[in-house]
Coordinates of N, CA, C and O in Angstrom, one line a residue:
M2 N -23.3 91.9 -276.2 CA -23.4 92.1 -274.8 C -24.0 90.8 -274.2 O -23.6 90.4 -273.2
F3 N -25.1 90.3 -274.8 CA -25.7 89.1 -274.3 C -24.8 87.9 -274.2 O -24.8 87.1 -273.3
E4 N -23.9 87.7 -275.2 CA -23.0 86.6 -275.2 C -22.0 86.7 -274.1 O -21.7 85.7 -273.4
T5 N -21.5 87.9 -273.8 CA -20.6 88.2 -272.7 C -21.2 87.8 -271.4 O -20.7 87.1 -270.6
L6 N -22.5 88.3 -271.2 CA -23.2 88.0 -269.9 C -23.5 86.5 -269.8 O -23.4 85.9 -268.8
D7 N -23.9 85.9 -271.0 CA -24.1 84.4 -271.0 C -22.8 83.7 -270.5 O -22.9 82.7 -269.7
N8 N -21.7 84.1 -271.0 CA -20.4 83.4 -270.6 C -20.1 83.6 -269.2 O -19.7 82.7 -268.5
I9 N -20.3 84.8 -268.7 CA -20.1 85.1 -267.2 C -21.1 84.2 -266.4 O -20.7 83.6 -265.4
F10 N -22.4 84.2 -266.8 CA -23.4 83.4 -266.0 C -23.1 81.9 -266.1 O -23.3 81.2 -265.1
Y11 N -22.6 81.5 -267.3 CA -22.3 80.1 -267.4 C -21.1 79.7 -266.5 O -21.1 78.7 -265.8
R12 N -20.1 80.6 -266.4 CA -18.9 80.3 -265.5 C -19.3 80.3 -264.1 O -18.8 79.5 -263.3
I13 N -20.2 81.3 -263.7 CA -20.6 81.3 -262.3 C -21.4 80.0 -262.0 O -21.1 79.4 -260.9
S14 N -22.3 79.6 -262.9 CA -23.1 78.4 -262.6 C -22.2 77.2 -262.6 O -22.4 76.3 -261.8
A15 N -21.1 77.1 -263.4 CA -20.2 76.0 -263.4 C -19.5 75.8 -262.1 O -19.0 74.7 -261.8
R16 N -19.3 76.9 -261.4 CA -18.6 76.8 -260.1 C -19.5 76.1 -259.0 O -19.0 75.6 -258.1
F17 N -20.8 76.2 -259.2 CA -21.7 75.7 -258.2 C -22.3 74.3 -258.6 O -22.8 73.6 -257.8
F18 N -22.4 74.0 -259.9 CA -23.0 72.8 -260.4 C -22.1 72.0 -261.3 O -21.1 72.6 -261.9
V19 N -22.4 70.7 -261.4 CA -21.5 69.9 -262.2 C -22.2 69.5 -263.5 O -21.5 69.5 -264.6
T20 N -23.4 69.1 -263.5 CA -24.1 68.6 -264.7 C -24.4 69.7 -265.6 O -24.7 70.8 -265.2
P21 N -24.3 69.5 -266.9 CA -24.7 70.5 -267.9 C -26.1 71.0 -267.7 O -26.3 72.2 -267.9
E22 N -27.0 70.2 -267.3 CA -28.4 70.6 -267.2 C -28.5 71.6 -266.0 O -29.2 72.6 -266.1
K23 N -27.8 71.4 -264.9 CA -27.9 72.3 -263.8 C -27.1 73.6 -264.1 O -27.5 74.6 -263.6
I24 N -26.0 73.5 -264.8 CA -25.3 74.7 -265.2 C -26.1 75.6 -266.0 O -26.2 76.8 -265.8
E25 N -26.9 74.9 -267.0 CA -27.8 75.7 -267.9 C -28.9 76.3 -267.0 O -29.3 77.5 -267.3
A26 N -29.4 75.6 -266.1 CA -30.5 76.1 -265.2 C -30.0 77.3 -264.4 O -30.7 78.3 -264.2
G27 N -28.8 77.2 -264.0 CA -28.1 78.3 -263.2 C -28.0 79.5 -264.1 O -28.3 80.7 -263.7
R28 N -27.5 79.3 -265.4 CA -27.4 80.4 -266.3 C -28.8 81.0 -266.6 O -28.9 82.3 -266.6
Q29 N -29.8 80.2 -266.7 CA -31.1 80.7 -267.0 C -31.6 81.5 -265.8 O -32.2 82.6 -266.0
F30 N -31.4 81.1 -264.6 CA -31.9 81.8 -263.4 C -31.2 83.2 -263.3 O -31.8 84.2 -263.1
L31 N -29.8 83.2 -263.5 CA -29.1 84.5 -263.5 C -29.6 85.4 -264.5 O -29.8 86.6 -264.3
T32 N -29.8 84.9 -265.7 CA -30.3 85.7 -266.8 C -31.7 86.2 -266.5 O -32.0 87.4 -266.7
F33 N -32.6 85.3 -266.0 CA -33.9 85.7 -265.6 C -33.9 86.8 -264.5 O -34.7 87.8 -264.6
C34 N -32.9 86.8 -263.6 CA -32.8 87.8 -262.6 C -32.4 89.2 -263.2 O -32.9 90.2 -262.8
V35 N -31.4 89.2 -264.2 CA -31.0 90.4 -264.8 C -32.2 91.0 -265.6 O -32.5 92.2 -265.5
I36 N -32.9 90.2 -266.3 CA -34.1 90.7 -267.0 C -35.1 91.2 -266.0 O -35.8 92.2 -266.2
G37 N -35.2 90.5 -264.9 CA -36.1 90.9 -263.8 C -35.8 92.2 -263.3 O -36.7 93.0 -262.9
I38 N -34.5 92.6 -263.2 CA -34.1 93.9 -262.8 C -34.7 95.0 -263.7 O -35.3 96.0 -263.3
G39 N -34.5 94.7 -265.0 CA -35.1 95.6 -266.0 C -36.6 95.7 -265.9 O -37.3 96.7 -266.0
N40 N -37.2 94.5 -265.8 CA -38.6 94.4 -265.6 C -39.1 95.2 -264.4 O -40.1 95.9 -264.4
T41 N -38.4 95.1 -263.3 CA -38.7 95.8 -262.1 C -38.6 97.3 -262.2 O -39.5 98.0 -261.8
I42 N -37.6 97.7 -262.9 CA -37.4 99.2 -263.2 C -38.6 99.7 -264.0 O -39.2 100.7 -263.7
I43 N -39.0 98.9 -265.0 CA -40.2 99.3 -265.8 C -41.4 99.3 -265.0 O -42.2 100.3 -265.0
D44 N -41.6 98.2 -264.2 CA -42.8 98.1 -263.4 C -42.9 99.2 -262.3 O -43.9 99.9 -262.3
F45 N -41.9 99.4 -261.6 CA -41.9 100.5 -260.5 C -42.0 101.9 -261.1 O -42.7 102.7 -260.6
G46 N -41.3 102.1 -262.2 CA -41.2 103.4 -262.9 C -42.6 103.8 -263.4 O -43.1 104.9 -263.1
I47 N -43.3 102.9 -264.1 CA -44.7 103.2 -264.6 C -45.6 103.4 -263.4 O -46.4 104.3 -263.4
Y48 N -45.5 102.4 -262.4 CA -46.4 102.5 -261.3 C -46.2 103.9 -260.5 O -47.2 104.6 -260.2
Y49 N -45.0 104.2 -260.3 CA -44.7 105.5 -259.5 C -45.2 106.7 -260.3 O -45.8 107.6 -259.8
W50 N -44.9 106.7 -261.6 CA -45.3 107.8 -262.4 C -46.9 107.9 -262.4 O -47.4 109.0 -262.3
L51 N -47.6 106.8 -262.6 CA -49.0 106.8 -262.7 C -49.6 107.3 -261.3 O -50.6 108.0 -261.3
T52 N -49.1 106.7 -260.2 CA -49.7 107.0 -258.9 C -49.3 108.4 -258.3 O -49.9 108.9 -257.4
R53 N -48.2 108.9 -258.8 CA -47.7 110.2 -258.2 C -47.9 111.4 -259.2 O -48.0 112.5 -258.7
Y54 N -48.0 111.2 -260.5 CA -48.1 112.3 -261.4 C -49.4 112.3 -262.2 O -49.5 113.1 -263.1
T55 N -50.3 111.4 -261.9 CA -51.6 111.5 -262.6 C -52.7 111.6 -261.5 O -52.5 111.0 -260.4
V56 N -53.7 112.3 -261.7 CA -54.8 112.4 -260.7 C -55.6 111.2 -260.7 O -56.0 110.7 -259.6
F57 N -55.9 110.6 -261.8 CA -56.8 109.4 -261.9 C -56.3 108.2 -261.0 O -57.0 107.5 -260.3
F58 N -54.9 107.9 -261.1 CA -54.4 106.8 -260.5 C -53.8 107.1 -259.1 O -53.0 106.3 -258.6
N59 N -54.1 108.2 -258.5 CA -53.6 108.6 -257.2 C -53.4 107.4 -256.2 O -54.3 106.6 -256.0
Y60 N -52.2 107.3 -255.6 CA -51.9 106.2 -254.7 C -52.8 106.1 -253.5 O -52.8 105.1 -252.8
E61 N -53.5 107.1 -253.2 CA -54.4 107.1 -252.0 C -55.8 106.6 -252.4 O -56.7 106.6 -251.5
T62 N -56.0 106.2 -253.6 CA -57.3 105.7 -254.0 C -57.2 104.2 -254.4 O -56.0 103.7 -254.7
P63 N -58.3 103.5 -254.5 CA -58.2 102.1 -254.9 C -57.7 102.0 -256.4 O -57.4 100.9 -256.8
R64 N -57.7 103.1 -257.1 CA -57.3 103.0 -258.5 C -55.8 102.7 -258.6 O -55.3 102.4 -259.7
K65 N -55.1 102.7 -257.5 CA -53.7 102.4 -257.5 C -53.5 100.9 -258.0 O -52.5 100.5 -258.6
Y66 N -54.5 100.1 -257.8 CA -54.5 98.7 -258.2 C -54.6 98.6 -259.8 O -54.0 97.7 -260.4
I67 N -55.3 99.5 -260.4 CA -55.3 99.6 -261.8 C -53.9 100.0 -262.3 O -53.4 99.4 -263.3
A68 N -53.3 101.0 -261.7 CA -52.0 101.4 -262.1 C -51.0 100.3 -261.9 O -50.1 100.1 -262.7
N69 N -51.1 99.5 -260.8 CA -50.3 98.4 -260.6 C -50.4 97.4 -261.7 O -49.5 96.8 -262.2
S70 N -51.7 97.1 -262.1 CA -51.9 96.2 -263.2 C -51.3 96.6 -264.5 O -50.7 95.9 -265.3
I71 N -51.4 97.9 -264.8 CA -50.9 98.5 -266.1 C -49.4 98.3 -266.1 O -48.7 97.9 -267.0
S72 N -48.7 98.7 -264.9 CA -47.3 98.7 -264.9 C -46.8 97.2 -264.9 O -45.8 96.9 -265.6
F73 N -47.5 96.3 -264.2 CA -47.1 94.9 -264.2 C -47.2 94.3 -265.6 O -46.3 93.6 -266.1
L74 N -48.3 94.6 -266.3 CA -48.4 94.0 -267.7 C -47.4 94.6 -268.7 O -46.9 93.9 -269.5
A75 N -47.1 95.9 -268.6 CA -46.1 96.5 -269.5 C -44.8 95.8 -269.2 O -44.0 95.5 -270.2
A76 N -44.4 95.7 -268.0 CA -43.1 95.1 -267.6 C -43.1 93.6 -268.0 O -42.0 93.1 -268.5
T77 N -44.2 92.9 -267.9 CA -44.1 91.5 -268.3 C -44.1 91.3 -269.8 O -43.6 90.3 -270.3
T78 N -44.6 92.3 -270.6 CA -44.4 92.2 -272.0 C -42.9 92.3 -272.4 O -42.4 91.5 -273.2
F79 N -42.2 93.2 -271.7 CA -40.8 93.3 -271.9 C -40.1 91.9 -271.5 O -39.3 91.4 -272.2
S80 N -40.6 91.4 -270.4 CA -40.1 90.1 -269.9 C -40.3 89.0 -270.8 O -39.4 88.2 -271.0
F81 N -41.5 88.9 -271.5 CA -41.8 87.9 -272.4 C -40.7 87.9 -273.6 O -40.1 86.9 -273.9
I82 N -40.5 89.0 -274.1 CA -39.6 89.2 -275.3 C -38.2 88.7 -274.9 O -37.6 87.9 -275.6
F83 N -37.7 89.3 -273.8 CA -36.3 89.0 -273.5 C -36.1 87.6 -272.8 O -35.1 87.0 -273.1
N84 N -37.0 87.2 -272.0 CA -36.8 85.8 -271.5 C -37.0 84.8 -272.5 O -36.3 83.8 -272.5
R85 N -37.9 85.0 -273.5 CA -38.1 84.0 -274.5 C -36.8 83.9 -275.4 O -36.4 82.8 -275.7
T86 N -36.3 85.0 -275.8 CA -35.1 85.0 -276.7 C -33.8 84.8 -276.0 O -32.9 84.1 -276.6
W87 N -33.6 85.4 -274.8 CA -32.3 85.3 -274.2 C -32.2 84.2 -273.1 O -31.4 83.3 -273.2
T88 N -33.1 84.2 -272.2 CA -33.0 83.3 -271.1 C -33.3 81.8 -271.6 O -32.5 80.9 -271.3
F89 N -34.4 81.6 -272.3 CA -34.8 80.3 -272.6 C -34.5 79.9 -274.1 O -34.8 78.9 -274.6
R90 N -33.8 80.9 -274.8 CA -33.3 80.7 -276.2 C -34.3 80.0 -277.2 O -34.0 79.1 -277.9
Q91 N -35.5 80.6 -277.2 CA -36.5 80.1 -278.2 C -36.2 80.8 -279.5 O -36.1 82.0 -279.6
K92 N -36.1 80.0 -280.6 CA -35.7 80.5 -281.9 C -37.0 80.7 -282.8 O -37.0 81.6 -283.5
A93 N -37.9 79.8 -282.7 CA -39.1 79.9 -283.5 C -40.0 81.0 -283.1 O -39.9 81.5 -282.0
R94 N -40.9 81.4 -284.0 CA -41.9 82.4 -283.6 C -42.7 81.9 -282.5 O -43.0 80.7 -282.4
P95 N -43.2 82.7 -281.6 CA -44.0 82.3 -280.5 C -45.3 81.7 -281.1 O -45.9 82.3 -282.0
S96 N -45.8 80.6 -280.5 CA -47.1 80.1 -280.9 C -48.1 80.7 -280.0 O -47.8 81.3 -278.9
L97 N -49.4 80.6 -280.5 CA -50.5 81.2 -279.7 C -50.5 80.5 -278.3 O -50.8 81.2 -277.3
N98 N -50.3 79.2 -278.3 CA -50.3 78.5 -277.0 C -49.3 79.0 -276.0 O -49.5 79.1 -274.9
E99 N -48.1 79.3 -276.6 CA -47.0 79.8 -275.7 C -47.4 81.1 -275.2 O -47.2 81.4 -274.0
V100 N -47.9 82.0 -276.0 CA -48.3 83.3 -275.5 C -49.4 83.2 -274.5 O -49.4 83.9 -273.5
M101 N -50.4 82.3 -274.7 CA -51.4 82.1 -273.8 C -50.9 81.5 -272.4 O -51.3 82.0 -271.4
R102 N -50.0 80.6 -272.5 CA -49.4 80.1 -271.3 C -48.6 81.2 -270.5 O -48.7 81.3 -269.3
F103 N -47.9 82.0 -271.3 CA -47.1 83.1 -270.7 C -48.1 84.0 -269.9 O -47.9 84.4 -268.8
Y104 N -49.1 84.5 -270.6 CA -50.0 85.4 -269.9 C -50.9 84.8 -268.9 O -51.3 85.5 -268.0
A105 N -51.1 83.5 -269.0 CA -51.8 82.8 -267.9 C -51.0 82.8 -266.6 O -51.5 83.1 -265.5
T106 N -49.7 82.5 -266.7 CA -48.8 82.6 -265.6 C -48.6 84.0 -265.1 O -48.5 84.3 -263.9
T107 N -48.6 84.9 -266.1 CA -48.5 86.3 -265.8 C -49.7 86.8 -265.0 O -49.6 87.6 -264.0
L108 N -50.9 86.4 -265.5 CA -52.1 86.8 -264.8 C -52.1 86.3 -263.3 O -52.5 87.0 -262.4
S109 N -51.8 85.0 -263.2 CA -51.7 84.5 -261.8 C -50.7 85.2 -261.0 O -50.9 85.4 -259.8
G110 N -49.5 85.5 -261.6 CA -48.5 86.3 -260.9 C -49.0 87.7 -260.5 O -48.7 88.2 -259.5
L111 N -49.8 88.3 -261.4 CA -50.4 89.6 -261.1 C -51.4 89.5 -260.0 O -51.4 90.4 -259.1
L112 N -52.2 88.4 -259.9 CA -53.1 88.2 -258.8 C -52.3 88.1 -257.5 O -52.7 88.7 -256.4
I113 N -51.2 87.4 -257.5 CA -50.4 87.2 -256.3 C -49.8 88.6 -256.0 O -49.8 89.0 -254.8
N114 N -49.3 89.3 -257.0 CA -48.7 90.6 -256.8 C -49.6 91.6 -256.2 O -49.3 92.2 -255.2
N115 N -50.8 91.7 -256.7 CA -51.8 92.6 -256.2 C -52.3 92.2 -254.8 O -52.5 93.0 -253.9
G116 N -52.5 90.9 -254.6 CA -52.9 90.4 -253.3 C -51.9 90.7 -252.2 O -52.3 91.2 -251.1
I117 N -50.7 90.5 -252.5 CA -49.6 90.8 -251.5 C -49.5 92.3 -251.3 O -49.4 92.8 -250.1
L118 N -49.6 93.1 -252.3 CA -49.6 94.6 -252.2 C -50.8 95.0 -251.3 O -50.6 95.8 -250.4
F119 N -51.9 94.5 -251.6 CA -53.1 94.8 -250.7 C -52.9 94.4 -249.3 O -53.1 95.2 -248.4
L120 N -52.5 93.2 -249.0 CA -52.3 92.7 -247.6 C -51.3 93.5 -246.9 O -51.5 94.0 -245.8
F121 N -50.1 93.7 -247.5 CA -49.1 94.5 -246.8 C -49.4 95.9 -246.6 O -49.0 96.5 -245.6
N122 N -50.1 96.5 -247.6 CA -50.4 97.9 -247.5 C -51.6 98.2 -246.6 O -51.5 99.0 -245.7
Q123 N -52.7 97.5 -246.8 CA -53.9 97.7 -246.0 C -53.9 97.1 -244.6 O -54.3 97.8 -243.7
Y124 N -53.4 95.9 -244.5 CA -53.4 95.3 -243.2 C -52.0 95.3 -242.5 O -52.0 95.3 -241.2
G125 N -51.0 95.4 -243.2 CA -49.6 95.5 -242.6 C -49.2 96.9 -242.3 O -48.3 97.1 -241.6
G126 N -49.9 97.8 -242.9 CA -49.7 99.2 -242.6 C -48.4 99.7 -243.3 O -47.9 100.8 -242.9
L127 N -47.9 99.0 -244.3 CA -46.6 99.4 -244.9 C -46.9 100.3 -246.1 O -48.0 100.3 -246.7
N128 N -46.0 101.2 -246.4 CA -46.1 102.1 -247.5 C -46.3 101.3 -248.8 O -45.9 100.1 -248.9
D129 N -47.0 101.9 -249.8 CA -47.3 101.1 -251.0 C -46.1 100.7 -251.7 O -46.1 99.6 -252.3
I130 N -45.0 101.5 -251.7 CA -43.8 101.1 -252.5 C -43.1 100.0 -251.8 O -42.7 99.0 -252.4
V131 N -43.1 100.0 -250.4 CA -42.5 98.9 -249.7 C -43.3 97.6 -249.9 O -42.8 96.5 -250.1
S132 N -44.6 97.8 -249.9 CA -45.5 96.6 -250.1 C -45.3 96.1 -251.5 O -45.3 94.8 -251.7
K133 N -45.1 96.9 -252.5 CA -44.9 96.5 -253.8 C -43.6 95.7 -253.9 O -43.5 94.8 -254.7
A134 N -42.6 96.1 -253.2 CA -41.3 95.4 -253.2 C -41.5 94.0 -252.7 O -41.0 93.0 -253.3
F135 N -42.2 93.8 -251.6 CA -42.5 92.5 -251.1 C -43.3 91.6 -252.1 O -43.0 90.5 -252.4
S136 N -44.3 92.3 -252.8 CA -45.1 91.5 -253.7 C -44.3 91.1 -254.9 O -44.5 90.1 -255.5
T137 N -43.3 91.9 -255.3 CA -42.4 91.6 -256.4 C -41.6 90.4 -256.1 O -41.4 89.5 -257.0
V138 N -41.1 90.2 -254.9 CA -40.2 89.1 -254.6 C -41.1 87.8 -254.7 O -40.6 86.8 -255.3
F139 N -42.3 87.8 -254.2 CA -43.1 86.6 -254.2 C -43.5 86.3 -255.7 O -43.4 85.1 -256.1
S140 N -43.9 87.3 -256.4 CA -44.3 87.0 -257.8 C -43.2 86.6 -258.7 O -43.3 85.8 -259.6
T141 N -41.9 87.0 -258.4 CA -40.8 86.6 -259.2 C -40.5 85.1 -259.0 O -40.3 84.4 -260.0
A142 N -40.5 84.7 -257.8 CA -40.3 83.2 -257.6 C -41.4 82.4 -258.3 O -41.1 81.4 -259.0
W143 N -42.6 82.8 -258.2 CA -43.7 82.1 -258.9 C -43.5 82.1 -260.4 O -43.6 81.1 -261.1
N144 N -43.2 83.3 -261.0 CA -43.0 83.5 -262.4 C -41.9 82.6 -263.0 O -42.0 82.0 -264.0
F145 N -40.7 82.6 -262.3 CA -39.6 81.9 -262.8 C -39.9 80.4 -262.9 O -39.7 79.7 -263.9
T146 N -40.5 79.9 -261.9 CA -40.8 78.5 -261.8 C -41.8 78.1 -262.9 O -41.5 77.1 -263.7
F147 N -42.8 78.8 -263.1 CA -43.8 78.4 -264.2 C -43.4 78.8 -265.6 O -43.7 78.1 -266.5
K148 N -42.6 79.8 -265.7 CA -42.1 80.1 -267.1 C -41.1 79.0 -267.5 O -41.1 78.6 -268.7
K149 N -40.2 78.6 -266.6 CA -39.2 77.5 -266.9 C -39.9 76.2 -267.2 O -39.6 75.5 -268.1
M150 N -40.8 75.8 -266.3 CA -41.4 74.4 -266.4 C -42.5 74.3 -267.3 O -42.8 73.2 -267.8
W151 N -43.2 75.4 -267.7 CA -44.4 75.2 -268.5 C -44.4 76.1 -269.7 O -44.7 75.7 -270.8
V152 N -44.1 77.4 -269.6 CA -44.2 78.3 -270.7 C -43.1 78.1 -271.8 O -43.4 77.9 -272.9
F153 N -41.8 78.1 -271.3 CA -40.7 78.0 -272.2 C -40.0 76.6 -272.2 O -38.9 76.5 -272.7
A154 N -40.6 75.6 -271.6 CA -40.1 74.3 -271.6 C -40.1 73.7 -273.0 O -41.0 74.1 -273.8
P155 N -39.3 72.7 -273.3 CA -39.4 72.1 -274.7 C -40.8 71.5 -274.9 O -41.4 71.1 -273.9
E156 N -41.3 71.5 -276.1 CA -42.6 71.1 -276.4 C -43.0 69.7 -275.8 O -44.1 69.6 -275.3
E157 N -42.1 68.8 -275.8 CA -42.4 67.4 -275.3 C -42.6 67.5 -273.8 O -43.4 66.7 -273.2
A158 N -42.1 68.4 -273.1 CA -42.3 68.5 -271.6 C -43.7 69.1 -271.3 O -44.2 69.0 -270.2
K159 N -44.3 69.8 -272.3 CA -45.6 70.4 -272.1 C -46.7 69.5 -272.4 O -47.9 69.8 -272.1
Q160 N -46.4 68.4 -273.0 CA -47.5 67.4 -273.4 C -48.1 66.7 -272.2 O -47.4 66.5 -271.2
E161 N -49.3 66.3 -272.4 CA -49.9 65.5 -271.3 C -49.2 64.2 -271.3 O -48.9 63.6 -272.3
P162 N -49.1 63.6 -270.1 CA -48.4 62.3 -270.0 C -49.3 61.3 -270.7 O -50.5 61.3 -270.6
K163 N -48.7 60.3 -271.4 CA -49.4 59.3 -272.1 C -49.8 58.2 -271.1 O -49.1 57.8 -270.2
K164 N -51.0 57.7 -271.4 CA -51.5 56.6 -270.5 C -50.8 55.3 -270.9 O -50.5 55.1 -272.0
A165 N -50.6 54.5 -269.9 CA -49.9 53.2 -270.1 C -50.8 52.2 -270.8 O -50.3 51.3 -271.4
F166 N -52.1 52.4 -270.7 CA -53.0 51.4 -271.3 C -53.7 52.0 -272.5 O -54.1 53.0 -272.7

């Protein structure tokens, strides 16, 4: 299934881009979005279940932010596995540094996600699910950028620049 989707995403990207690097970046972005759909289903599903079907995480209490954190972290674990192997085609076992970079960007994405959820829900007066949808859009853009450029980039791209002197 992944090969078929890869071929489709490659062809779509080839219609918009000319260079192999940009075509590959387009394929990566489309793949990241498909995984993001699964990620979002997991995230919203766990959040909804925790805030609507458990007393402790009731959406009318501040504990909804704990529920949001649990759902976000569960979904990003799914995201790590599939983005690492499918989107960015990493073959070697994950290094401790890679896992730490992934969860550092994930934690910063979680802070953005919770911050926007809080602002839109508390100050914008929007329903928590609508607010969560907005927070997901912002954190997705953040996460793709940092996962591509820092977490799953080739090792030489992650190195500190060498000094000329």
